[in-house]
Each structure stands twice: as structure tokens, then as C-alpha cells.
Amino acid sequence: MSFFCLLWVPFFYIFRRSFSNSGGGSVFALLFGSMTAVIQFLLGDLVNPGGFGFSRWIYGFIDIVSLPVLFPVIIYTILLVLRKSSGGNADFAGFTLFWLIPVGALRALSWSAERDPLLLVAVPLLWTALAAGIAFLIHLMMESYSTIVKIGYFLCILLLPVFGALAYWAFFSQQALLGFLFFIITQIPLGLSFVLKT
């Protein structure tokens, strides 16, 4: 399972590149992904997870599932704004996945002693679903000419990381049915991105 956590993100990155004409990640993403991974590895978790309640969901959102994906998306957005790019050639997924490669490597190292399939298998799957899914929704939002449709896509972008953290929370709380439901919801934009945007 540790090898899955270590290798899944780079494998998915290569797999996705074979299906798309995107520009891919950048050295900047790899460098800053490494820096943030090392900093978090040294500092530890930002949130005390507590038990099975809201604090566990917040912990899943910030430390485990969602923020590790949202942070590079935000950084990439800032870079596009600074470069005054229209976003037409933007590759949010490639940048985010490249950023997550060192994150996955260090998480595999820190989580390996626990041998928890939730952390070592489900979480990397959620990372890639969020990275590709959010990028797909951003692309649809930028292509749309309708303000209402843009707002709808924006709300989906906000909700997707919430569902990712809910999947982690439900599996941790041993609510397998809810966990699979939220997990599948999180995977839907990823699946659509391959069907509609390959």
C-alpha cells in the first residue's frame, strides 16, 4: 500500500498525459510541492483531528485530502493572474498533479507505519480525482458564456473538495456506504473529463 501511495500520482500523471494534449506540470510545481511537503512533514498536522465529528472532517479537509490539492490550484491561479494569461492554455491538472508527486512520496513515508488503506490507497485516489476534476470544471467554467452556468460550475468547484473530505470522514467513521457515495461523487468530474475532454 505504501508503494501505491508513492507511485499512484506519477502513474496517473503519465496516464493522463497519454490522453490529453496538455502542457504538463512544471519544475516550479515540483519544487514548491517538495518544499510544502517537507514543511508539513516537519511541522506535522495543522488540525487536531479529535474523534469522529466535525473536527475529523476539518482535519480531513485541511491536512489530508482537500487543501493539499487546493493549494497548488490557488498558486497556479495566482501565477496566471500575474502573467496576465487568459487561461486558454492553462493546465491546472498537470500543475497540481506534478505538485502532488513529492507530497505523495513523503506521505507514503509518514503513513507507511500505520498500514491504513484509507490513507495509503483512498487518499491518493481522492487527490487525483480532485486535481483532475477541479481542473475540468475550471475549464468548463472558462469556456462558458453564460453567467448562471459559470456560477454553477464555480459552486461545483467549491463542493468537490467538500465531498472529498466527506469521503475520508465517512470511511474513517466506518460508514462505508456513505464513504463510497461521497467517493463516487468525487470521481464523477474526473470520469467526465476523460469522456468529454480526451
C-alpha positions as a printed Julia matrix, in Angstrom:
198×3 Matrix{Float64}:
   0.0    0.0     0.0
   2.89   2.35    0.66
   4.07   1.8    -2.91
   0.59   2.67   -4.17
   0.67   5.97   -2.28
   4.17   6.63   -3.6
   3.53   5.73   -7.25
  -0.15   6.44   -7.91
   0.11  10.2    -8.55
   3.05   9.96  -11.02
   1.37   6.97  -12.7
  -1.88   8.9   -13.05
   0.01  11.95  -14.33
   1.64   9.88  -17.09
  -1.65   8.12  -17.85
  -3.47  11.45  -18.16
  -0.76  12.9   -20.42
  -1.28   9.98  -22.8
  -4.93  11.01  -23.17
  -4.53  14.77  -23.4
  -2.59  17.43  -25.26
  -1.9   19.45  -22.11
   1.41  21.12  -21.44
   2.02  19.14  -18.3
   3.49  20.16  -15.0
   6.42  22.46  -14.42
   9.65  22.42  -12.48
   8.13  25.2   -10.37
   5.29  22.88   -9.33
   7.69  20.08   -8.43
   9.98  22.42   -6.49
   7.28  24.11   -4.45
   5.4   20.86   -3.99
   8.58  19.42   -2.48
   9.02  22.45   -0.24
   5.46  22.37    1.09
   5.61  18.59    1.59
   8.83  18.88    3.61
   7.47  21.78    5.68
   4.3   19.87    6.55
   6.33  16.73    7.25
   8.47  18.67    9.73
   5.66  20.69   11.31
   3.08  17.93   11.46
  -0.67  18.32   11.17
  -2.28  21.75   11.29
  -5.51  20.47   12.88
  -6.05  18.23   15.88
  -8.27  15.5    14.4
 -10.2   14.72   17.57
 -12.73  11.87   17.28
 -15.3   11.18   14.6
 -17.13  14.51   14.43
 -16.69  17.84   12.69
 -13.06  18.19   13.79
 -12.25  14.94   11.95
 -13.83  16.34    8.77
 -11.87  19.61    9.15
  -8.72  17.54    9.67
  -9.51  15.56    6.51
 -10.16  18.75    4.56
  -7.07  20.69    5.67
  -4.4   18.09    6.4
  -5.31  15.01    4.39
  -7.49  15.36    1.3
  -8.6   18.76    0.05
  -6.15  21.51    0.95
  -3.13  19.61   -0.45
  -4.94  19.79   -3.82
  -6.49  23.25   -3.47
  -3.22  24.93   -2.51
  -1.45  24.3    -5.86
  -4.66  25.22   -7.71
  -4.68  28.57   -5.9
  -0.96  29.11   -6.54
  -1.41  28.31  -10.24
  -4.33  30.74  -10.45
  -2.17  33.48   -8.91
   0.6   32.72  -11.43
  -1.85  33.02  -14.32
  -3.09  36.37  -12.98
   0.48  37.65  -12.56
   1.33  36.57  -16.09
  -1.92  38.18  -17.31
  -2.8   34.93  -19.02
  -6.27  34.43  -20.47
  -6.23  30.86  -19.19
  -6.77  29.36  -22.63
  -3.69  27.15  -22.38
  -3.83  26.7   -18.63
  -3.2   23.18  -17.31
  -4.44  23.18  -13.74
  -4.46  19.39  -13.55
  -0.9   18.95  -14.82
   0.46  21.59  -12.46
  -1.43  20.19   -9.46
  -0.52  16.58  -10.15
   3.14  17.49  -10.58
   2.94  19.37   -7.27
   1.42  16.29   -5.58
   4.2   13.87   -6.61
   6.59  14.82   -3.76
   3.6   15.2    -1.43
   2.59  11.61   -2.13
   6.16  10.4    -1.65
   6.54  11.98    1.79
   3.04  10.95    2.85
   3.85   7.36    1.85
   6.87   7.58    4.14
   5.0    9.09    7.09
   1.88   6.9     6.74
   3.63   3.61    5.99
   3.83   2.56    9.66
   0.05   2.79   10.02
  -0.65   0.5     7.03
  -4.05   2.14    6.72
  -5.7    1.58    3.3
  -7.75   4.74    3.82
  -4.6    6.87    3.9
  -2.41   4.86    1.55
  -4.99   3.97   -1.13
  -8.2    6.03   -0.86
  -6.5    9.38   -0.22
  -4.22   9.28   -3.32
  -7.28   8.33   -5.39
  -9.13  11.31   -3.95
  -6.17  13.61   -4.68
  -6.12  12.71   -8.36
  -9.92  12.91   -8.62
  -9.9   16.39   -7.09
  -6.94  17.6    -9.16
  -8.37  16.44  -12.49
 -11.99  17.15  -11.55
 -11.41  20.72  -10.4
  -9.29  21.41  -13.5
 -12.07  20.04  -15.71
 -14.7   22.22  -14.02
 -12.47  25.3   -14.27
 -12.04  24.62  -17.98
 -15.81  24.31  -18.46
 -16.35  27.5   -16.47
 -13.87  29.45  -18.6
 -15.43  28.15  -21.82
 -19.0   29.05  -20.82
 -20.56  32.34  -21.93
 -23.48  32.19  -19.51
 -23.05  33.84  -16.11
 -25.52  31.46  -14.49
 -23.68  28.43  -15.87
 -20.36  29.89  -14.71
 -21.8   30.28  -11.2
 -23.0   26.67  -11.32
 -19.54  25.4   -12.25
 -17.97  27.59   -9.57
 -20.28  26.09   -6.94
 -19.32  22.6    -8.15
 -15.64  23.55   -7.8
 -16.3   24.62   -4.2
 -18.32  21.5    -3.37
 -15.95  18.91   -4.85
 -13.26  19.28   -2.12
 -16.04  19.18    0.49
 -17.2   15.81   -0.84
 -13.61  14.57   -0.93
 -13.18  15.37    2.75
 -16.59  13.84    3.49
 -15.46  10.61    1.81
 -12.41  10.48    4.08
 -14.54  11.29    7.15
 -17.17   8.65    6.35
 -14.62   5.9     5.72
 -12.76   6.82    8.92
 -16.06   6.75   10.83
 -16.7    3.26    9.42
 -19.74   4.43    7.47
 -18.79   2.53    4.35
 -21.98   3.24    2.38
 -21.66   6.99    2.86
 -17.95   6.77    2.18
 -18.47   5.06   -1.18
 -21.26   7.51   -2.06
 -19.07  10.57   -1.44
 -16.11   8.84   -3.07
 -18.1    8.17   -6.26
 -19.43  11.75   -6.33
 -15.84  12.99   -6.09
 -14.83  10.79   -9.03
 -17.63  11.96  -11.39
 -15.88  15.07  -12.82
 -12.72  13.01  -13.34
 -14.66  10.44  -15.34
 -16.39  13.15  -17.37
 -13.02  14.78  -18.1
 -11.85  11.59  -19.83
 -15.12  11.07  -21.67
 -15.61  14.66  -22.87
 -12.11  16.17  -22.98
  -9.78  13.46  -24.24
